[in-house]
Structures are given as C-alpha cells and as structure tokens.
XYZ file of C-alpha atoms in Angstrom:
406
model
C 40.176 -6.281 2.416
C 37.968 -6.134 5.538
C 36.427 -9.365 6.794
C 32.771 -8.495 7.457
C 32.246 -11.754 9.343
C 34.487 -10.467 12.143
C 32.410 -7.415 13.056
C 31.867 -7.151 16.837
C 28.635 -8.679 18.103
C 27.676 -5.373 19.773
C 27.930 -3.552 16.435
C 25.868 -6.211 14.648
C 23.162 -5.869 17.297
C 23.093 -2.086 16.834
C 22.817 -2.481 13.057
C 20.000 -5.030 13.357
C 17.972 -2.650 15.549
C 17.961 -0.117 12.721
C 16.537 -2.544 10.189
C 13.024 -1.561 9.234
C 11.180 -4.842 8.766
C 10.954 -8.469 9.849
C 12.261 -9.497 6.415
C 15.268 -7.157 6.606
C 16.323 -8.935 9.811
C 15.899 -12.335 8.139
C 18.128 -11.364 5.241
C 20.657 -9.778 7.621
C 20.925 -13.072 9.513
C 21.378 -14.988 6.248
C 24.709 -13.295 5.389
C 26.870 -15.686 7.414
C 26.859 -17.853 10.528
C 28.510 -15.117 12.617
C 25.805 -12.583 11.797
C 23.145 -15.217 12.324
C 24.335 -16.102 15.819
C 24.705 -12.429 16.805
C 21.092 -11.464 16.104
C 17.995 -13.164 17.479
C 15.526 -14.501 14.929
C 12.582 -12.099 14.554
C 9.277 -12.994 16.106
C 6.565 -12.794 13.484
C 4.115 -11.674 16.146
C 5.921 -8.352 16.111
C 4.467 -7.778 12.653
C 0.930 -8.636 13.733
C -0.830 -6.147 15.910
C -2.975 -8.308 18.147
C -4.381 -5.735 20.616
C -8.110 -5.126 20.340
C -9.775 -1.776 19.812
C -13.326 -0.470 20.299
C -15.328 -0.320 17.094
C -15.519 3.071 15.421
C -17.975 4.623 16.072
C -20.034 1.959 17.954
C -18.971 -0.487 20.634
C -17.514 -3.830 19.553
C -14.107 -5.478 19.070
C -11.716 -5.631 16.171
C -8.019 -6.208 15.537
C -5.486 -4.510 13.343
C -3.385 -6.436 10.833
C -0.536 -5.311 8.651
C -0.206 -5.922 4.937
C 3.162 -5.447 3.245
C 3.850 -4.751 -0.418
C 7.035 -6.390 -1.656
C 9.029 -6.261 -4.841
C 10.534 -9.688 -5.496
C 13.494 -9.640 -7.846
C 14.689 -12.484 -10.001
C 17.742 -14.383 -8.709
C 19.246 -13.606 -12.135
C 21.157 -10.325 -12.008
C 20.070 -7.384 -14.141
C 23.227 -7.691 -16.279
C 22.087 -11.146 -17.330
C 18.658 -10.004 -18.478
C 17.506 -7.523 -21.040
C 15.457 -4.437 -20.181
C 12.213 -6.102 -21.197
C 12.764 -9.228 -19.146
C 10.089 -9.732 -16.465
C 12.630 -9.812 -13.637
C 10.484 -8.190 -10.911
C 7.151 -9.056 -9.355
C 5.040 -6.856 -7.053
C 2.894 -8.629 -4.481
C 1.061 -7.800 -1.264
C 0.930 -10.285 1.604
C -1.132 -10.526 4.757
C -0.692 -12.982 7.593
C -3.980 -14.396 8.852
C -4.210 -13.498 12.568
C -6.136 -16.710 13.234
C -3.915 -19.389 11.681
C -0.684 -17.600 10.716
C -0.978 -18.494 7.021
C -0.042 -15.875 4.468
C -2.483 -14.700 1.818
C -1.390 -13.099 -1.450
C -3.363 -10.025 -2.474
C -3.583 -7.644 -5.385
C -0.887 -5.028 -4.622
C -3.190 -2.064 -5.253
C -6.563 -3.327 -4.044
C -7.954 -5.272 -1.104
C -8.938 -8.278 -3.209
C -7.377 -11.717 -2.836
C -6.496 -13.831 -5.825
C -9.087 -16.506 -6.504
C -6.453 -19.223 -6.715
C -2.738 -19.779 -7.110
C -1.106 -21.509 -10.099
C -0.518 -25.229 -9.607
C 3.257 -24.775 -9.772
C 3.356 -21.935 -7.247
C 5.716 -22.870 -4.390
C 4.276 -23.516 -0.940
C 6.195 -22.493 1.100
C 7.977 -19.583 -0.604
C 11.585 -18.997 0.461
C 12.334 -15.253 0.377
C 16.079 -15.808 0.639
C 16.090 -16.941 -2.977
C 15.027 -13.515 -4.254
C 15.976 -9.902 -4.049
C 13.351 -8.487 -1.678
C 12.439 -4.817 -1.337
C 9.544 -3.621 0.811
C 7.740 -0.904 -1.146
C 4.936 -0.036 1.230
C 2.562 -1.153 3.937
C -1.073 -0.786 4.899
C -3.156 -1.582 7.945
C -6.619 -3.118 7.960
C -9.137 -3.315 10.779
C -10.765 -6.734 11.200
C -13.929 -7.602 13.051
C -13.340 -10.424 15.527
C -15.810 -13.192 16.323
C -15.286 -16.581 17.930
C -15.208 -18.278 14.543
C -13.911 -15.803 11.990
C -12.074 -12.625 11.184
C -13.620 -10.318 8.627
C -12.827 -6.972 7.060
C -14.674 -4.228 8.854
C -13.406 -0.775 8.075
C -12.537 0.089 4.505
C -11.021 3.574 4.877
C -7.262 4.038 4.841
C -5.579 3.428 8.192
C -2.099 4.611 9.223
C -0.264 3.679 12.401
C 2.661 5.029 14.385
C 4.413 3.146 17.191
C 5.788 5.350 19.931
C 9.459 4.767 20.737
C 9.453 1.452 18.817
C 7.010 -0.054 21.304
C 4.316 -2.048 19.454
C 2.073 -1.867 22.528
C 2.142 1.949 22.568
C 0.726 3.178 19.292
C -1.581 5.675 17.605
C -3.942 5.071 14.684
C -5.215 7.753 12.300
C -7.998 7.100 9.820
C -10.801 8.865 7.987
C -14.206 8.536 9.620
C -17.294 7.860 7.484
C -18.235 11.521 8.010
C -15.042 12.616 6.213
C -13.473 13.794 9.467
C -10.252 12.458 10.914
C -10.406 9.918 13.748
C -7.519 9.054 16.067
C -7.086 6.121 18.423
C -4.508 6.055 21.212
C -3.616 2.730 22.792
C -2.799 4.513 26.054
C -6.402 5.694 26.536
C -8.105 2.938 24.501
C -10.701 5.108 22.813
C -11.313 7.021 19.600
C -11.449 10.779 19.199
C -13.034 12.569 16.247
C -10.975 15.581 15.148
C -13.315 18.418 14.287
C -11.055 20.223 11.791
C -12.910 19.673 8.515
C -13.566 22.592 6.129
C -13.905 19.821 3.509
C -13.966 15.999 3.769
C -10.543 14.376 3.929
C -9.297 12.219 1.045
C -6.062 10.689 2.309
C -3.777 10.246 5.315
C -0.139 9.212 5.493
C 2.652 8.697 8.014
C 5.551 10.778 6.687
C 8.857 11.134 8.555
C 7.179 10.090 11.794
C 4.288 12.569 11.564
C 0.667 12.192 10.486
C -0.344 14.177 7.396
C -3.852 14.533 5.975
C -5.221 16.134 2.809
C -8.826 17.059 2.106
C -10.550 17.040 -1.273
C -9.495 20.642 -1.985
C -5.815 19.843 -1.484
C -5.614 21.624 1.866
C -2.984 19.684 3.820
C -2.387 19.542 7.562
C -0.071 17.889 10.058
C -2.063 16.091 12.734
C -0.578 16.297 16.207
C -0.922 13.739 18.974
C -2.880 16.383 20.893
C -5.565 16.237 18.137
C -4.524 19.677 16.861
C -3.980 20.282 13.137
C -1.431 22.656 11.622
C -1.737 23.887 8.045
C 1.257 23.049 5.852
C -0.192 23.702 2.375
C -3.058 25.718 0.946
C -5.700 24.121 -1.334
C -5.022 22.946 -4.880
C -8.292 23.124 -6.792
C -8.956 21.219 -9.993
C -9.044 17.458 -9.548
C -11.565 15.145 -7.909
C -9.487 13.026 -5.506
C -6.220 13.716 -3.708
C -3.460 11.265 -2.721
C -0.332 11.749 -0.590
C 2.784 9.797 -1.618
C 6.209 9.476 -0.040
C 8.571 9.329 -3.010
C 12.175 8.755 -1.952
C 11.741 10.923 1.131
C 9.816 13.686 -0.640
C 6.117 14.280 0.038
C 4.012 14.515 -3.122
C 0.381 15.401 -3.744
C -1.281 13.547 -6.623
C -4.491 15.044 -7.992
C -6.783 12.632 -9.855
C -9.233 13.968 -12.441
C -12.385 11.925 -13.091
C -15.034 11.916 -15.790
C -18.302 9.973 -15.921
C -18.764 7.871 -19.042
C -22.465 7.615 -19.934
C -23.720 4.530 -21.723
C -25.846 5.039 -24.859
C -29.503 5.394 -23.981
C -28.829 5.823 -20.282
C -30.499 8.564 -18.296
C -29.077 10.407 -15.324
C -32.537 11.150 -13.951
C -33.882 8.965 -11.178
C -37.329 10.550 -11.130
C -39.931 7.959 -10.241
C -37.318 5.439 -9.151
C -37.476 3.730 -5.790
C -34.570 3.692 -3.364
C -33.238 0.385 -4.697
C -33.278 1.573 -8.308
C -31.625 4.839 -7.306
C -28.916 2.969 -5.404
C -28.036 0.810 -8.403
C -28.091 3.831 -10.690
C -25.591 5.597 -8.440
C -23.485 2.425 -8.309
C -23.477 2.267 -12.102
C -22.311 5.875 -12.284
C -19.510 5.053 -9.849
C -18.416 2.074 -11.930
C -18.430 4.313 -15.027
C -16.187 6.946 -13.459
C -13.092 7.128 -15.597
C -9.765 8.635 -14.640
C -8.722 11.021 -17.402
C -5.512 12.576 -16.052
C -3.327 13.349 -13.043
C -1.318 16.279 -11.802
C 1.563 15.920 -9.343
C 2.740 18.545 -6.867
C 5.778 18.913 -4.612
C 5.530 20.570 -1.227
C 6.973 24.049 -0.727
C 6.914 23.991 3.068
C 8.241 27.558 3.337
C 5.531 29.042 1.139
C 2.945 26.542 2.436
C 1.867 25.626 -1.056
C 1.931 22.769 -3.540
C 4.079 23.410 -6.640
C 3.305 21.416 -9.781
C 5.958 18.904 -10.842
C 6.452 17.980 -14.498
C 8.404 14.779 -13.861
C 8.938 12.180 -11.145
C 12.730 11.847 -11.398
C 12.290 8.586 -13.291
C 10.233 7.041 -10.523
C 6.878 5.286 -10.678
C 4.051 6.137 -8.278
C 1.535 3.510 -7.124
C -1.895 4.602 -5.859
C -3.705 1.777 -4.067
C -6.915 1.476 -2.083
C -5.078 1.229 1.221
C -1.600 2.589 0.602
C 0.547 4.645 -1.754
C 4.222 4.084 -2.546
C 6.868 4.661 -5.182
C 9.780 2.824 -6.766
C 12.661 3.606 -9.091
C 12.835 2.229 -12.617
C 16.057 0.444 -11.598
C 14.303 -1.408 -8.779
C 11.366 -2.302 -11.026
C 13.635 -3.375 -13.914
C 11.681 -1.237 -16.399
C 12.833 1.361 -18.914
C 9.978 3.766 -18.472
C 9.536 6.114 -15.509
C 7.492 9.206 -14.691
C 4.301 7.142 -14.637
C 1.444 6.613 -12.198
C -0.117 3.169 -11.696
C -3.522 3.314 -10.040
C -6.796 1.507 -9.344
C -9.596 2.401 -11.767
C -13.028 0.732 -11.758
C -13.566 1.825 -15.353
C -11.090 -0.794 -16.572
C -12.703 -3.568 -14.533
C -14.154 -6.427 -16.577
C -14.891 -10.099 -16.118
C -14.016 -13.187 -18.111
C -10.537 -12.156 -19.203
C -8.253 -15.003 -20.187
C -4.785 -15.874 -18.897
C -5.347 -14.191 -15.561
C -5.838 -10.740 -17.077
C -8.896 -10.223 -14.897
C -6.573 -10.178 -11.898
C -5.274 -6.749 -12.920
C -7.815 -5.377 -15.389
C -8.941 -2.742 -12.872
C -5.511 -1.079 -12.925
C -4.622 1.880 -15.108
C -1.390 3.640 -16.087
C -0.857 7.368 -16.681
C 2.276 8.731 -18.366
C 3.018 12.133 -16.834
C 5.247 13.222 -19.731
C 2.989 12.371 -22.669
C -0.380 12.560 -20.893
C -1.341 9.133 -22.273
C -3.574 6.931 -20.145
C -4.936 3.410 -20.460
C -5.392 -0.011 -18.858
C -2.403 -1.893 -17.484
C -2.521 -4.433 -20.305
C -1.575 -1.680 -22.777
C 1.728 -1.110 -20.947
C 3.650 -4.444 -21.210
C 6.572 -3.436 -19.004
C 4.294 -2.568 -16.099
C 1.849 -5.387 -16.759
C 4.667 -7.877 -16.174
C 5.050 -6.559 -12.622
C 1.667 -7.951 -11.638
C -0.293 -11.177 -11.946
C 0.413 -13.940 -12.938
C 3.595 -14.816 -10.993
C 6.841 -14.744 -12.935
C 8.286 -18.008 -14.234
C 11.365 -17.751 -11.982
C 9.236 -18.165 -8.847
C 10.144 -21.754 -7.976
C 10.177 -24.122 -5.018
C 12.989 -23.694 -2.542
C 14.272 -25.208 0.652
C 12.779 -24.216 3.981
C 14.351 -21.528 6.161
C 13.299 -18.853 8.643
C 12.595 -16.664 5.595
C 9.918 -19.111 4.505
C 6.302 -17.988 4.303
C 3.460 -20.489 4.099
C 1.193 -19.369 1.305
C -2.439 -20.397 1.197
C -5.212 -19.992 -1.355
C -7.995 -17.586 -0.452
C -10.580 -20.326 -0.676
C-alpha cells in the first residue's frame, strides 16, 4: 500500500496550489508532519481584500470583504448516526477587516446573530469537524477612521485575474438596475448600458460573469463591458436567481403574491410621503413566495428548459449568494428542495432561538408544498442554534476567533 507521507515535496506544492480556499490548505497541512512542512501556512490576509475602491456612484472610499458559507459536519461519522440526526450545521463567517475577529452570520441573510450561546467555543477549531465550503459572497464596506459599515446592499461578485488578488474585477447591480463593473487596473467604475429590463442577479460561473434580468434574459458579461446573449427570456415569475449546482448553471424563478391584511387599503390617496413610504414597506413585508420553477440552460438553443427535479440536491437562495449541496453532504433524507429568504415568515419574539431563522422558507419542487423552515425539521436542524457537538477544542492554525456582534 502506498505511503502518502512520502510524496515528493514538489508534488505536494503543486497540489496545494490547486486547493480552492484558505481552509482547504489548513486541512491539507493537518494530514501529517511531512505535508505540513512542505506547504507554507496560508496568510489570512489573502482572504481579505484590503484595496480601496471609489464609491459607486459618488466619490468616497470603501473596502471589499469576503464572507464564506461553510457546512460543518459532526466528528461522528454518518454510519454512527441515523438519518434524522442533526449532524451538519450551515454557518456564514466574516472576518472583521479592522480587528481580525470572525463574526457568525445567518447563512442566507446579511444579519448577525444577536448573541452566541454561553457554551459556544471561542476559539473554534475547524480541524475537529468535516468542513465543506458551500459558497461565498462579497460585501462593500464604507471606511472611516473609527468604523467599518455596510454600504452597498446589492449582490457583488468578484474574479481575480491569474490568481492575483491585486488584479481583480468586480461586477454588481447598480441602483438603476444596470450592471456596474470595477477594474482594479483602472481603478474606476463603468456602467454597462445593456438593460432592456433591470437585472435581478449576477454570478461568477466557470470563470465568467453571468447576469439575468427580471424577464429571465441571460447574458455573459465580458471584461470589455460587452454582453453576449446566452438565453432568451423566461416569463412568469417575479424574481430570478442564478445558481451553480454541481457545475451546472440553473435559473430559479420565484413567484410572489401580496397578502393583504383584513381592513387594509391599497390606496394611498391623501397620504403624505411618509405614510406612503410605510404603506409600501408594509406591502413589501407582506409579499409571500408561493412557488418556484427551476430551469436548466440549453446553451445550443439559447433557452432555459424547465427541470422537474434537482438530482437530489438542495438549492439555497440568499441575499448575497446562491449555492447548492447534496443530501449526502447535508445529512438529510429529502432533496429536490429550495431554501430561501422570505420576509413573510419573519416574526419577533420566537422562543428557543427560532427568531434566528423564522424568515427562511422551504419549497419542495416535487410536491409543490411550501412553508416556513420550522415546518421542515430536517432542514431546520441545519441552522440556528448551533448543534450540540460543537465543543471547545485545542488551538491550531485552523482556529478562528469568534466574537459576538455586540
């Protein structure tokens, strides 16, 4: 039997360069002392993008930070647990660019948890768990001398050119609904004028920027600011999402309905601007997701073809990123579902931490059933609160220092 500890140092270095994330390198180095000595410990600064950019669309300064969504698996193997055992936990982390501390966030929204349980380990040693990176998102932060604050709330995607973190391109959706691109080489934004309809989503897929508007029309966005049509519109739903599911690009079409409260009126006649604003806000909060449709890309015919199943995968639709996972990775029995953010399910005052995920809904693509996360126990266990097997561990270079949001 081959002795993996005796692999040549040159080969180990080549393998390490193909690892996708900071945490992959950490786990690679943890295999044995030979592998550890062959590969340099990763610099966490490589995962923080410190360069400053001009404010879009006015002049100021802000920085870009990366948030990663991880699936932590129980140290207990799947053969030792039953199918209903909560053996996986989905969490999003962000490293504070000011002090280096890590914040835990809701995996599908931009909100931080109000507090951590008293028994939550600080620091958290990732080497004690099975770790799978499910997705990532980027957030623009406004920089002042004393604080860093969220500035731009649209989805942001980033591509590094030739693995050089100092040579990169950002694509986002401008407040006008148009696409905006920033190139580090020229240090300024450009608004892309292609916009028959406002854009809903952007994604980095197989090294290229893709964007979809609210009709389903999908384009590839070139570095020369040109757009090329790859799929014609898909009419029907109210909001479009692009998802990379195991290397396949999917379009998810969300259908919304407005739930009116008894005695409410949709007319704002005679209302002032403030009253009209709050009425519109109330309508937004009462928007309810009623169903989804999923489409696969036919790149030859330049069209989206409806899919009836997800190959036993689960799709996640967040505020800042989309991703997918297999039922095996999630340790659940049920696939072909979509987990998404829905303001309709948001409520306050829930007990036992339920308020931490009460704005999340689940849609079963096979049955068409839909409801809040709490009605789907297998999926609910993936979220807050932390699983019981999260425990204190010894320090290592896989350690992250977790801080409360307060």
